[in-house]
Structures are given as C-alpha cells and as structure tokens.
mmCIF file of C-alpha atoms and ligand atoms in Angstrom:
data_model
loop_
_atom_site.group_PDB
_atom_site.id
_atom_site.type_symbol
_atom_site.label_atom_id
_atom_site.label_comp_id
_atom_site.label_asym_id
_atom_site.label_seq_id
_atom_site.Cartn_x
_atom_site.Cartn_y
_atom_site.Cartn_z
ATOM 1 C CA MET A 1 -10.003 -3.577 32.611
ATOM 2 C CA LYS A 2 -7.455 -5.385 30.507
ATOM 3 C CA ILE A 3 -8.060 -3.339 27.371
ATOM 4 C CA ASP A 4 -7.338 -0.004 29.103
ATOM 5 C CA GLU A 5 -4.218 -1.422 30.596
ATOM 6 C CA ILE A 6 -2.959 -2.591 27.207
ATOM 7 C CA LEU A 7 -3.807 0.668 25.478
ATOM 8 C CA ASN A 8 -1.788 2.569 28.065
ATOM 9 C CA LYS A 9 1.344 0.473 27.637
ATOM 10 C CA LYS A 10 4.452 1.981 26.066
ATOM 11 C CA GLU A 11 5.145 -1.088 23.939
ATOM 12 C CA LEU A 12 2.710 -3.743 22.792
ATOM 13 C CA CYS A 13 3.847 -7.346 22.886
ATOM 14 C CA ARG A 14 2.595 -10.126 20.630
ATOM 15 C CA ASN A 15 -0.089 -11.241 23.076
ATOM 16 C CA ASP A 16 -1.329 -7.672 23.544
ATOM 17 C CA ILE A 17 -1.679 -7.288 19.793
ATOM 18 C CA ILE A 18 -3.546 -10.564 19.444
ATOM 19 C CA PHE A 19 -5.863 -9.502 22.271
ATOM 20 C CA LEU A 20 -6.564 -6.219 20.475
ATOM 21 C CA LEU A 21 -7.123 -7.934 17.123
ATOM 22 C CA LYS A 22 -9.772 -10.113 18.762
ATOM 23 C CA ALA A 23 -11.499 -7.183 20.468
ATOM 24 C CA ASP A 24 -15.299 -7.048 20.313
ATOM 25 C CA LYS A 25 -17.265 -3.977 19.179
ATOM 26 C CA GLU A 26 -17.119 -2.217 22.540
ATOM 27 C CA ASN A 27 -13.391 -2.706 22.981
ATOM 28 C CA SER A 28 -12.735 -1.851 19.336
ATOM 29 C CA LYS A 29 -14.241 1.576 19.985
ATOM 30 C CA LYS A 30 -11.629 2.092 22.685
ATOM 31 C CA ILE A 31 -8.856 1.067 20.292
ATOM 32 C CA PHE A 32 -10.119 3.531 17.694
ATOM 33 C CA LYS A 33 -10.421 6.334 20.215
ATOM 34 C CA LYS A 34 -6.815 5.780 21.199
ATOM 35 C CA SER A 35 -5.497 5.477 17.634
ATOM 36 C CA GLU A 36 -7.341 8.615 16.604
ATOM 37 C CA GLU A 37 -5.753 10.496 19.501
ATOM 38 C CA VAL A 38 -2.304 9.211 18.579
ATOM 39 C CA LYS A 39 -2.797 10.203 14.971
ATOM 40 C CA ASN A 40 -3.989 13.704 15.807
ATOM 41 C CA LEU A 41 -1.131 14.237 18.219
ATOM 42 C CA HIS A 42 1.723 12.851 16.135
ATOM 43 C CA VAL A 43 0.855 13.418 12.481
ATOM 44 C CA GLY A 44 -2.070 15.831 12.810
ATOM 45 C CA ARG A 45 -5.424 15.897 11.049
ATOM 46 C CA ILE A 46 -3.760 16.159 7.680
ATOM 47 C CA VAL A 47 -4.057 13.785 4.770
ATOM 48 C CA TYR A 48 -1.592 13.787 1.894
ATOM 49 C CA TYR A 49 -2.416 12.881 -1.665
ATOM 50 C CA ARG A 50 -0.367 10.569 -3.828
ATOM 51 C CA GLY A 51 -1.641 10.665 -7.391
ATOM 52 C CA LEU A 52 -1.517 7.040 -8.458
ATOM 53 C CA VAL A 53 -0.533 6.111 -12.012
ATOM 54 C CA GLU A 54 -0.838 2.397 -12.702
ATOM 55 C CA PHE A 55 1.016 2.558 -15.968
ATOM 56 C CA SER A 56 1.309 -1.079 -16.988
ATOM 57 C CA ASN A 57 -0.308 -4.364 -16.015
ATOM 58 C CA LYS A 58 2.295 -6.482 -17.753
ATOM 59 C CA CYS A 59 3.771 -8.652 -15.037
ATOM 60 C CA THR A 60 6.308 -11.467 -15.028
ATOM 61 C CA LYS A 61 5.122 -12.892 -11.723
ATOM 62 C CA ASN A 62 2.386 -15.290 -10.789
ATOM 63 C CA CYS A 63 1.251 -14.374 -7.301
ATOM 64 C CA TYR A 64 -1.660 -16.692 -6.552
ATOM 65 C CA TYR A 65 -3.964 -13.887 -5.404
ATOM 66 C CA CYS A 66 -3.534 -11.301 -8.146
ATOM 67 C CA GLY A 67 -5.784 -10.704 -11.138
ATOM 68 C CA ILE A 68 -2.970 -9.482 -13.396
ATOM 69 C CA ARG A 69 -0.622 -12.416 -12.754
ATOM 70 C CA ALA A 70 1.314 -13.448 -15.867
ATOM 71 C CA ALA A 71 -0.605 -16.681 -16.354
ATOM 72 C CA ASN A 72 -3.991 -14.950 -16.468
ATOM 73 C CA LYS A 73 -4.707 -15.054 -20.181
ATOM 74 C CA GLU A 74 -7.974 -13.170 -19.714
ATOM 75 C CA SER A 75 -6.212 -10.030 -18.544
ATOM 76 C CA ASN A 76 -5.967 -7.422 -21.258
ATOM 77 C CA ARG A 77 -2.347 -6.244 -21.189
ATOM 78 C CA PHE A 78 -1.380 -2.585 -21.581
ATOM 79 C CA GLU A 79 1.495 -0.213 -21.119
ATOM 80 C CA ILE A 80 0.775 3.497 -21.191
ATOM 81 C CA ASP A 81 2.959 5.732 -23.375
ATOM 82 C CA ASP A 82 5.393 8.101 -21.679
ATOM 83 C CA ASP A 83 3.570 11.212 -22.868
ATOM 84 C CA LEU A 84 0.278 10.186 -21.345
ATOM 85 C CA ILE A 85 1.929 9.259 -18.075
ATOM 86 C CA ILE A 86 3.702 12.594 -17.971
ATOM 87 C CA ASN A 87 0.377 14.348 -18.635
ATOM 88 C CA ALA A 88 -0.985 12.609 -15.564
ATOM 89 C CA VAL A 89 2.019 13.807 -13.553
ATOM 90 C CA LYS A 90 1.334 17.317 -14.808
ATOM 91 C CA PHE A 91 -2.274 16.962 -13.716
ATOM 92 C CA ALA A 92 -1.161 15.946 -10.218
ATOM 93 C CA TYR A 93 1.253 18.849 -10.041
ATOM 94 C CA ASP A 94 -1.254 21.417 -11.314
ATOM 95 C CA ASN A 95 -3.786 20.183 -8.789
ATOM 96 C CA LYS A 96 -1.273 20.527 -5.957
ATOM 97 C CA TYR A 97 -1.107 16.855 -5.149
ATOM 98 C CA GLY A 98 2.468 17.219 -3.945
ATOM 99 C CA SER A 99 3.355 13.648 -4.814
ATOM 100 C CA ILE A 100 2.696 10.844 -7.219
ATOM 101 C CA VAL A 101 3.039 7.079 -7.078
ATOM 102 C CA MET A 102 4.087 5.170 -10.178
ATOM 103 C CA GLN A 103 3.068 1.553 -10.038
ATOM 104 C CA ALA A 104 3.191 -1.349 -12.486
ATOM 105 C CA GLY A 105 3.474 -5.094 -12.670
ATOM 106 C CA GLU A 106 6.908 -6.482 -11.842
ATOM 107 C CA ARG A 107 9.457 -6.584 -14.635
ATOM 108 C CA GLU A 108 13.242 -6.517 -14.634
ATOM 109 C CA ASP A 109 13.960 -6.186 -18.368
ATOM 110 C CA SER A 110 16.044 -3.252 -19.523
ATOM 111 C CA LYS A 111 13.260 -1.810 -21.657
ATOM 112 C CA PHE A 112 11.136 -1.414 -18.555
ATOM 113 C CA ILE A 113 13.989 -0.140 -16.387
ATOM 114 C CA ASP A 114 14.880 2.482 -19.007
ATOM 115 C CA LYS A 115 11.282 3.587 -19.320
ATOM 116 C CA VAL A 116 11.151 4.216 -15.578
ATOM 117 C CA ASN A 117 14.397 6.198 -15.728
ATOM 118 C CA ARG A 118 12.980 8.349 -18.531
ATOM 119 C CA LEU A 119 9.729 8.879 -16.671
ATOM 120 C CA LEU A 120 11.460 9.914 -13.453
ATOM 121 C CA ILE A 121 13.658 12.429 -15.222
ATOM 122 C CA LYS A 122 10.733 13.895 -17.162
ATOM 123 C CA ALA A 123 8.423 14.008 -14.158
ATOM 124 C CA LYS A 124 10.991 16.000 -12.205
ATOM 125 C CA LYS A 125 11.727 18.259 -15.147
ATOM 126 C CA ILE A 126 8.190 19.310 -15.935
ATOM 127 C CA THR A 127 7.468 20.052 -12.280
ATOM 128 C CA ASN A 128 10.619 22.108 -11.630
ATOM 129 C CA ASN A 129 11.868 19.337 -9.398
ATOM 130 C CA LYS A 130 8.874 19.897 -7.154
ATOM 131 C CA ILE A 131 6.826 16.739 -7.376
ATOM 132 C CA GLY A 132 7.511 14.025 -4.786
ATOM 133 C CA ILE A 133 7.864 10.601 -6.358
ATOM 134 C CA THR A 134 7.071 7.239 -4.845
ATOM 135 C CA ILE A 135 7.584 4.145 -6.946
ATOM 136 C CA SER A 136 6.165 0.703 -6.481
ATOM 137 C CA LEU A 137 7.853 -1.461 -9.081
ATOM 138 C CA GLY A 138 8.736 -4.622 -7.283
ATOM 139 C CA GLU A 139 11.977 -6.471 -6.762
ATOM 140 C CA GLN A 140 15.014 -5.159 -8.632
ATOM 141 C CA ASN A 141 18.786 -5.307 -8.399
ATOM 142 C CA GLU A 142 20.581 -2.823 -6.194
ATOM 143 C CA ASN A 143 21.941 -0.858 -9.152
ATOM 144 C CA VAL A 144 18.473 -0.350 -10.560
ATOM 145 C CA TYR A 145 17.161 0.882 -7.232
ATOM 146 C CA LYS A 146 20.153 3.216 -7.020
ATOM 147 C CA LYS A 147 19.672 4.621 -10.501
ATOM 148 C CA TRP A 148 15.971 5.248 -9.933
ATOM 149 C CA TYR A 149 16.826 6.980 -6.662
ATOM 150 C CA GLU A 150 19.382 9.185 -8.378
ATOM 151 C CA ASN A 151 16.829 10.053 -11.018
ATOM 152 C CA GLY A 152 14.374 11.400 -8.479
ATOM 153 C CA ALA A 153 12.362 8.666 -6.795
ATOM 154 C CA HIS A 154 12.646 9.086 -3.053
ATOM 155 C CA ARG A 155 10.039 6.710 -1.670
ATOM 156 C CA TYR A 156 9.540 3.046 -2.509
ATOM 157 C CA LEU A 157 6.656 0.721 -1.743
ATOM 158 C CA LEU A 158 7.264 -2.991 -1.682
ATOM 159 C CA ARG A 159 4.666 -4.968 0.190
ATOM 160 C CA ILE A 160 5.971 -8.073 1.886
ATOM 161 C CA GLU A 161 2.397 -9.436 1.503
ATOM 162 C CA SER A 162 2.940 -11.572 4.604
ATOM 163 C CA SER A 163 5.947 -11.428 6.915
ATOM 164 C CA ASN A 164 5.543 -15.131 7.644
ATOM 165 C CA LYS A 165 7.684 -17.130 5.250
ATOM 166 C CA GLU A 166 5.456 -20.187 5.364
ATOM 167 C CA LEU A 167 2.336 -18.192 4.576
ATOM 168 C CA TYR A 168 4.215 -16.256 1.901
ATOM 169 C CA GLU A 169 5.100 -19.527 0.236
ATOM 170 C CA LYS A 170 1.486 -20.669 0.282
ATOM 171 C CA ILE A 171 0.305 -17.632 -1.649
ATOM 172 C CA HIS A 172 3.115 -17.609 -4.196
ATOM 173 C CA PRO A 173 4.537 -20.226 -6.535
ATOM 174 C CA LYS A 174 7.522 -22.006 -5.070
ATOM 175 C CA ASN A 175 10.347 -20.931 -7.354
ATOM 176 C CA SER A 176 13.268 -18.534 -7.478
ATOM 177 C CA HIS A 177 11.135 -15.806 -9.022
ATOM 178 C CA HIS A 178 8.930 -15.697 -5.930
ATOM 179 C CA ASN A 179 11.456 -15.765 -3.139
ATOM 180 C CA PHE A 180 10.646 -14.484 0.334
ATOM 181 C CA ASP A 181 14.277 -13.873 1.289
ATOM 182 C CA ARG A 182 14.944 -11.839 -1.825
ATOM 183 C CA ARG A 183 11.938 -9.670 -1.068
ATOM 184 C CA ILE A 184 13.181 -8.994 2.459
ATOM 185 C CA ASN A 185 16.612 -8.259 1.066
ATOM 186 C CA CYS A 186 15.118 -5.774 -1.409
ATOM 187 C CA LEU A 187 13.515 -3.915 1.492
ATOM 188 C CA LYS A 188 16.898 -3.738 3.183
ATOM 189 C CA LEU A 189 18.554 -2.438 0.014
ATOM 190 C CA LEU A 190 15.919 0.257 -0.407
ATOM 191 C CA LYS A 191 16.489 1.450 3.122
ATOM 192 C CA LYS A 192 20.260 1.389 2.713
ATOM 193 C CA ILE A 193 20.101 3.456 -0.479
ATOM 194 C CA GLY A 194 18.095 6.091 1.345
ATOM 195 C CA TYR A 195 14.553 5.634 0.121
ATOM 196 C CA GLN A 196 11.713 6.233 2.512
ATOM 197 C CA THR A 197 10.679 2.649 2.562
ATOM 198 C CA GLY A 198 7.159 1.335 2.674
ATOM 199 C CA THR A 199 5.772 -2.144 2.935
ATOM 200 C CA GLY A 200 2.506 -3.818 3.761
ATOM 201 C CA ILE A 201 0.416 -6.925 3.761
ATOM 202 C CA MET A 202 -3.025 -8.172 2.850
ATOM 203 C CA VAL A 203 -5.538 -8.903 5.586
ATOM 204 C CA GLY A 204 -7.881 -11.859 5.417
ATOM 205 C CA LEU A 205 -5.791 -14.136 3.207
ATOM 206 C CA PRO A 206 -6.529 -17.840 3.132
ATOM 207 C CA PHE A 207 -4.405 -19.690 5.757
ATOM 208 C CA GLN A 208 -3.834 -16.442 7.697
ATOM 209 C CA ASN A 209 -4.500 -16.236 11.440
ATOM 210 C CA TYR A 210 -4.278 -13.633 14.229
ATOM 211 C CA GLU A 211 -0.744 -14.690 15.070
ATOM 212 C CA HIS A 212 0.393 -13.965 11.522
ATOM 213 C CA LEU A 213 -1.181 -10.527 11.643
ATOM 214 C CA ALA A 214 0.369 -9.688 15.011
ATOM 215 C CA ASP A 215 3.741 -10.765 13.629
ATOM 216 C CA ASP A 216 3.214 -8.550 10.571
ATOM 217 C CA LEU A 217 2.784 -5.517 12.821
ATOM 218 C CA LEU A 218 5.861 -6.463 14.823
ATOM 219 C CA PHE A 219 7.759 -6.933 11.559
ATOM 220 C CA PHE A 220 6.966 -3.327 10.547
ATOM 221 C CA LYS A 221 8.095 -2.139 13.946
ATOM 222 C CA ASN A 222 11.314 -4.150 14.041
ATOM 223 C CA PHE A 223 12.146 -3.188 10.488
ATOM 224 C CA ASP A 224 11.606 0.435 11.499
ATOM 225 C CA ILE A 225 9.579 1.009 8.368
ATOM 226 C CA ASP A 226 8.589 4.546 7.265
ATOM 227 C CA MET A 227 5.319 3.813 5.506
ATOM 228 C CA VAL A 228 2.716 1.066 5.475
ATOM 229 C CA GLY A 229 -0.147 0.153 3.178
ATOM 230 C CA MET A 230 -2.469 -2.639 4.258
ATOM 231 C CA GLY A 231 -5.646 -3.626 2.521
ATOM 232 C CA PRO A 232 -8.142 -6.436 2.743
ATOM 233 C CA TYR A 233 -7.510 -9.418 0.509
ATOM 234 C CA ILE A 234 -10.279 -9.573 -2.094
ATOM 235 C CA GLU A 235 -10.614 -12.769 -4.042
ATOM 236 C CA HIS A 236 -10.332 -12.657 -7.820
ATOM 237 C CA GLU A 237 -12.046 -15.337 -9.860
ATOM 238 C CA GLN A 238 -9.212 -15.742 -12.363
ATOM 239 C CA THR A 239 -6.635 -16.676 -9.727
ATOM 240 C CA PRO A 240 -5.580 -19.916 -8.007
ATOM 241 C CA LEU A 241 -6.537 -18.727 -4.500
ATOM 242 C CA PHE A 242 -10.149 -18.286 -5.572
ATOM 243 C CA LYS A 243 -10.852 -21.895 -4.697
ATOM 244 C CA TYR A 244 -10.437 -21.049 -1.001
ATOM 245 C CA LYS A 245 -13.277 -18.544 -1.186
ATOM 246 C CA GLU A 246 -15.463 -20.515 1.205
ATOM 247 C CA SER A 247 -12.804 -20.560 3.919
ATOM 248 C CA LEU A 248 -12.384 -16.783 4.051
ATOM 249 C CA LEU A 249 -13.807 -14.375 6.593
ATOM 250 C CA PRO A 250 -16.873 -12.589 5.239
ATOM 251 C CA LEU A 251 -15.872 -9.349 3.457
ATOM 252 C CA SER A 252 -17.272 -7.143 6.204
ATOM 253 C CA GLU A 253 -15.133 -8.923 8.805
ATOM 254 C CA ARG A 254 -12.061 -8.694 6.620
ATOM 255 C CA PHE A 255 -12.761 -4.993 6.397
ATOM 256 C CA ASP A 256 -13.148 -4.589 10.168
ATOM 257 C CA LEU A 257 -9.964 -6.524 10.778
ATOM 258 C CA THR A 258 -8.023 -4.309 8.352
ATOM 259 C CA ILE A 259 -9.278 -1.190 10.120
ATOM 260 C CA LYS A 260 -8.196 -2.680 13.439
ATOM 261 C CA MET A 261 -4.767 -3.491 12.015
ATOM 262 C CA ILE A 262 -4.402 0.140 10.923
ATOM 263 C CA ALA A 263 -5.479 1.436 14.324
ATOM 264 C CA ILE A 264 -3.109 -0.858 16.242
ATOM 265 C CA LEU A 265 -0.258 0.023 13.892
ATOM 266 C CA ARG A 266 -0.873 3.727 14.484
ATOM 267 C CA ILE A 267 -0.683 3.121 18.230
ATOM 268 C CA MET A 268 2.564 1.169 17.776
ATOM 269 C CA MET A 269 4.230 3.448 15.211
ATOM 270 C CA LYS A 270 3.008 6.924 15.973
ATOM 271 C CA ASN A 271 4.653 9.015 13.280
ATOM 272 C CA ILE A 272 4.823 6.797 10.186
ATOM 273 C CA ASN A 273 2.759 7.313 7.044
ATOM 274 C CA ILE A 274 -0.132 4.894 6.749
ATOM 275 C CA ALA A 275 -2.140 4.650 3.538
ATOM 276 C CA ALA A 276 -5.877 4.193 3.346
ATOM 277 C CA ALA A 277 -5.766 1.389 0.779
ATOM 278 C CA THR A 278 -8.086 1.588 -2.189
ATOM 279 C CA ALA A 279 -9.118 -2.035 -1.600
ATOM 280 C CA LEU A 280 -10.961 -0.817 1.520
ATOM 281 C CA GLN A 281 -13.322 1.067 -0.757
ATOM 282 C CA ALA A 282 -13.998 -2.041 -2.793
ATOM 283 C CA ILE A 283 -15.778 -3.389 0.296
ATOM 284 C CA ASP A 284 -17.220 -0.267 1.911
ATOM 285 C CA PRO A 285 -18.081 2.881 -0.094
ATOM 286 C CA VAL A 286 -16.612 5.002 2.705
ATOM 287 C CA GLY A 287 -13.883 2.534 3.620
ATOM 288 C CA ARG A 288 -10.952 4.823 3.052
ATOM 289 C CA GLU A 289 -12.580 7.572 5.095
ATOM 290 C CA LYS A 290 -13.029 5.178 7.988
ATOM 291 C CA ALA A 291 -9.322 4.342 7.804
ATOM 292 C CA ILE A 292 -8.397 8.022 7.833
ATOM 293 C CA LYS A 293 -10.542 8.705 10.857
ATOM 294 C CA ILE A 294 -8.783 6.080 12.966
ATOM 295 C CA GLY A 295 -5.192 6.453 11.866
ATOM 296 C CA ALA A 296 -4.328 6.553 8.170
ATOM 297 C CA ASN A 297 -2.899 9.790 6.736
ATOM 298 C CA ILE A 298 -2.240 9.021 3.068
ATOM 299 C CA ILE A 299 -4.706 8.580 0.242
ATOM 300 C CA MET A 300 -3.892 7.656 -3.338
ATOM 301 C CA PRO A 301 -6.365 9.099 -5.841
ATOM 302 C CA ASN A 302 -6.170 7.166 -9.082
ATOM 303 C CA ILE A 303 -4.999 9.476 -11.860
ATOM 304 C CA THR A 304 -4.217 6.752 -14.406
ATOM 305 C CA PRO A 305 -5.213 8.280 -17.748
ATOM 306 C CA THR A 306 -6.425 5.104 -19.504
ATOM 307 C CA ASN A 307 -7.090 1.396 -19.089
ATOM 308 C CA ARG A 308 -8.176 1.592 -15.469
ATOM 309 C CA SER A 309 -10.447 -1.375 -15.837
ATOM 310 C CA ASP A 310 -7.526 -3.538 -16.964
ATOM 311 C CA TYR A 311 -5.554 -2.963 -13.762
ATOM 312 C CA GLN A 312 -7.769 -5.237 -11.712
ATOM 313 C CA LEU A 313 -5.698 -6.917 -9.055
ATOM 314 C CA TYR A 314 -8.941 -7.684 -7.211
ATOM 315 C CA GLU A 315 -12.641 -7.516 -7.998
ATOM 316 C CA ASN A 316 -14.962 -4.559 -7.469
ATOM 317 C CA LYS A 317 -12.165 -2.003 -7.720
ATOM 318 C CA PRO A 318 -13.546 1.553 -7.288
ATOM 319 C CA CYS A 319 -13.097 4.647 -9.478
ATOM 320 C CA ILE A 320 -12.648 2.654 -12.676
ATOM 321 C CA ASP A 321 -14.998 4.818 -14.706
ATOM 322 C CA GLU A 322 -14.197 8.133 -13.080
ATOM 323 C CA GLY A 323 -11.638 10.568 -14.480
ATOM 324 C CA ALA A 324 -8.863 12.098 -12.413
ATOM 325 C CA ASP A 325 -10.901 15.287 -11.918
ATOM 326 C CA ASP A 326 -13.829 13.368 -10.508
ATOM 327 C CA CYS A 327 -11.697 11.606 -7.943
ATOM 328 C CA THR A 328 -10.013 14.823 -6.848
ATOM 329 C CA ASN A 329 -13.259 16.606 -6.092
ATOM 330 C CA CYS A 330 -14.894 13.562 -4.646
ATOM 331 C CA LEU A 331 -11.989 12.885 -2.324
ATOM 332 C CA GLU A 332 -11.668 16.395 -0.992
ATOM 333 C CA VAL A 333 -15.266 16.280 0.209
ATOM 334 C CA ARG A 334 -14.745 12.829 1.642
ATOM 335 C CA VAL A 335 -11.566 13.734 3.526
ATOM 336 C CA ASN A 336 -13.116 16.897 4.926
ATOM 337 C CA MET A 337 -16.008 14.839 6.251
ATOM 338 C CA THR A 338 -13.556 12.965 8.469
ATOM 339 C CA GLY A 339 -12.426 16.203 10.119
ATOM 340 C CA ASN A 340 -9.116 16.100 8.249
ATOM 341 C CA LYS A 341 -7.644 18.565 5.774
ATOM 342 C CA ILE A 342 -5.624 17.811 2.662
ATOM 343 C CA GLY A 343 -1.971 18.845 2.718
ATOM 344 C CA TYR A 344 -1.964 20.439 -0.724
ATOM 345 C CA GLY A 345 1.327 21.020 -2.495
ATOM 346 C CA GLU A 346 3.422 19.243 0.130
ATOM 347 C CA TRP A 347 5.434 16.061 -0.158
ATOM 348 C CA GLY A 348 4.009 14.824 3.109
ATOM 349 C CA ASP A 349 7.077 12.773 3.931
ATOM 350 C CA SER A 350 6.965 10.230 6.688
ATOM 351 C CA LYS A 351 7.791 12.106 9.891
ATOM 352 C CA HIS A 352 9.373 8.882 11.023
ATOM 353 C CA TYR A 353 11.960 9.125 8.262
ATOM 354 C CA ALA A 354 12.577 12.824 8.863
ATOM 355 C CA ILE A 355 13.361 12.287 12.535
ATOM 356 C CA LEU A 356 15.986 9.603 11.899
HETATM 357 N N1 5AD B 1 -6.718 -8.407 -3.066
HETATM 358 C C1 5AD B 1 -6.176 -7.366 -2.398
HETATM 359 N N2 5AD B 1 -4.974 -6.851 -2.678
HETATM 360 C C2 5AD B 1 -4.279 -7.411 -3.681
HETATM 361 N N3 5AD B 1 -3.060 -7.133 -4.179
HETATM 362 C C3 5AD B 1 -2.819 -7.974 -5.203
HETATM 363 N N4 5AD B 1 -3.849 -8.810 -5.379
HETATM 364 C C4 5AD B 1 -4.783 -8.481 -4.433
HETATM 365 C C5 5AD B 1 -6.054 -8.991 -4.086
HETATM 366 N N5 5AD B 1 -6.601 -10.014 -4.749
HETATM 367 C C6 5AD B 1 -2.164 -6.138 -3.585
HETATM 368 C C7 5AD B 1 -0.822 -6.740 -3.192
HETATM 369 C C8 5AD B 1 0.175 -5.972 -4.029
HETATM 370 C C9 5AD B 1 -0.544 -4.681 -4.266
HETATM 371 C C10 5AD B 1 -0.048 -3.913 -5.422
HETATM 372 O O1 5AD B 1 -1.892 -5.103 -4.484
HETATM 373 O O2 5AD B 1 -0.592 -6.520 -1.812
HETATM 374 O O3 5AD B 1 1.403 -5.752 -3.378
HETATM 375 FE FE1 SF4 B 2 2.465 -9.054 -10.469
HETATM 376 FE FE2 SF4 B 2 2.238 -7.541 -8.253
HETATM 377 FE FE3 SF4 B 2 0.153 -8.949 -9.182
HETATM 378 FE FE4 SF4 B 2 2.216 -10.228 -8.058
HETATM 379 S S1 SF4 B 2 0.801 -8.753 -7.020
HETATM 380 S S2 SF4 B 2 1.178 -10.810 -9.986
HETATM 381 S S3 SF4 B 2 3.923 -8.957 -8.739
HETATM 382 S S4 SF4 B 2 1.161 -7.230 -10.206
HETATM 383 FE FE1 FES B 3 -12.645 8.240 -7.319
HETATM 384 FE FE2 FES B 3 -14.529 9.255 -5.548
HETATM 385 S S1 FES B 3 -12.431 8.866 -5.243
HETATM 386 S S2 FES B 3 -14.703 8.828 -7.693
#
C-alpha cells in the first residue's frame, strides 16, 4: 500500500507530504503510529514545561488575524510590572519548570528593549543562572537580538506564520512594517547569533491549501530549525480576516489537520522540539494531550500573573481564569495520561541543536 511505502521512506518529498495531509481516518492512524514511534525513539516519552509569561499585549503591528493587533481599539492594553513578571519566573523555578517563555506584542522602542534586558538579567539572577529562557518578541535589529542573547536568552521563537510569501502578504498589511523578507532574515540572524531557533505557522488560514502546508514543513526542514510551534488558526471577531469565516474548514477539521502536521513533522525532523500549541486546547479540551501523544514534546503552561483575558490573540483561549498553580497540577495529570513524564528541572533543549 502506498501509505506504508511513504512512511518507510528516508526522506519525504512534497507529493508524499501532500498525500499524508490528505490521508483518511484509517491512514491517519498509521501516520500517528509511526510518529509516536519516532518520538519515543528519538526524544523519549518526556515532555518539558515552558512557563509562559505573556507580559504585554501592546503591539505595533496589525496582523490581520490577531486579536491584539494595534488597530483593535476594543483590546484592553496592559504591560505587567517587572516585579510581577519576576515573581512568575520565581514560581516557575520553584516548581521545577526548568524554563520559561517571555512573550509580548511586537515593539522595537528602547523602553521595551531595555525592559527585556532588565527582565533577562533579573530572571537569571534570582534563579542562580538556572532557569532556561526562551523569548518570543518579534522582529528586532541584530544588535538587540545579540544583547538579549548575552543577557541570558538562549532560545527564540519567531513564527513565520506562513512560509509562502504570497499567502503571508494576504494575511498581513502590505507595508514595510509587515515584511516577509525581513522576517526570514530575522530567523537567519537568530540562528547566526547562536539562539536555538524556533518558528511555526498557523493551520487552517483563509487562502491556505495543502501545498502551502507541505511547503511549510519543507521550509522547517530546509531551514534546519530547532523548534516548531504550530496551532490551528482560530478566527477572532475583531480582526479583518473574520469576514472569511464561512470559507474556513470547520474547527474540528482544522484541529485534525494541525495534529497531522505535527505528526508528519515529527517523522521528518525526528529530534527537534515541537510544542503542543495552546490554541489546540481552544478547540478540543484534550487537544494538547493529543498532540503530545503523536509527536509534540513541549507544553507551555500559562503562568502570566494578571490580565490573562486581555491577551486574546484568538477566541476561546483556555486557562484564562485559572492561576498558575491550577495549570501546573492540571497539566501534570494530563501529561501523565498520555504515557509521558514531565522533565522537571531540566532545560529540555532541542536535541537537534545539541547535536549540531
Ligand atoms: N489564531 C491562532 N493563532 C494566532 N496567532 C495570532 N493570532 C492567532 C489566531 N487568530 C498566533 C500567531 C503568532 C502567535 C503568537 O499566535 O502564529 O505568531
Ligand atoms: Fe502583534 Fe503578534 Fe498579534 Fe501580529 S500576531 S498583531 S505581531 S501580537
Ligand atoms: Fe490551565 Fe488545565 S492547563 S487549567
């Protein structure tokens, strides 16, 4: 059978990937069996935590899909004070999370850049240099990336959103502040500086087809990326893309397609870190667990101390009313149910990066 043949290949080509993305239920089970095997063999049944602090929803950009885009006047803007953010870091450290992720809307002003520098230095200091730090703070100049690296950030997430320039330009305003080539160049800079570099895309966007998705996976592979986060696109009423709502795949199909993307990526890139995106849980209450079972190995419990409901990039975001403690306990049970264990107190670096 064709599916078995493809799953046994050393390298998947574009047509193979498209075939797998279109697989029916029966064939999908075979894909998942394979991806689960690959995961267990190459990264083990271990899931690493990244305590996620979404510390500000102020953003200078206007991505057409995002609920906190600058032009959304209904979004309630916040920026959390350093002390509270550092308390959250302390919480992550005390609870043996191993790593944190600091995320915010995109800004390039010096006030913001300095705040990040302060936070990095403090986060390292209060954890005896132990906490692993990933940042996800958008496009910046090389010197800024360098300074943040020197101050202790060692992993960077910058989703390309779509690796297809044409599609990218359909989901962003056409101006110099939303430039596909700059984004690609930022990824290159991050890699050059020495960050473990992560990227990702959204699945189920308007105008997106199987070919785009196959090319996204090949982009990750060709770029030799260390980490990937992919989540389903979830429409937000206060955004320009909302008007394409009727043309989208139903949520459940967007979910299934995202899970397939994760499984195929695991088969293609055996030892990278793959996150179980929170957006999966906005569709399916056990969405992240499903992703872990078939290939993901990173989960990002939200430890943002305040304003969680204001960081709504998409609708139906989970864990908005829970506190950090709730999520920790809840997640441990959930991860254990998938037959995985949590790698407490470890950085959980991408094995792909380590082997370089
Ligand atoms: N649905 C799903 N994901 C979204 N993001 C932004 N808006 C949405 C949405 N409506 C994702 C983008 C961004 C990340 C921080 O959140 O991929 O890079
Ligand atoms: Fe800003 Fe990121 Fe939302 Fe774009 S996706 S509007 S950069 S927060
Ligand atoms: Fe947040 Fe379960 S993970 S409440």
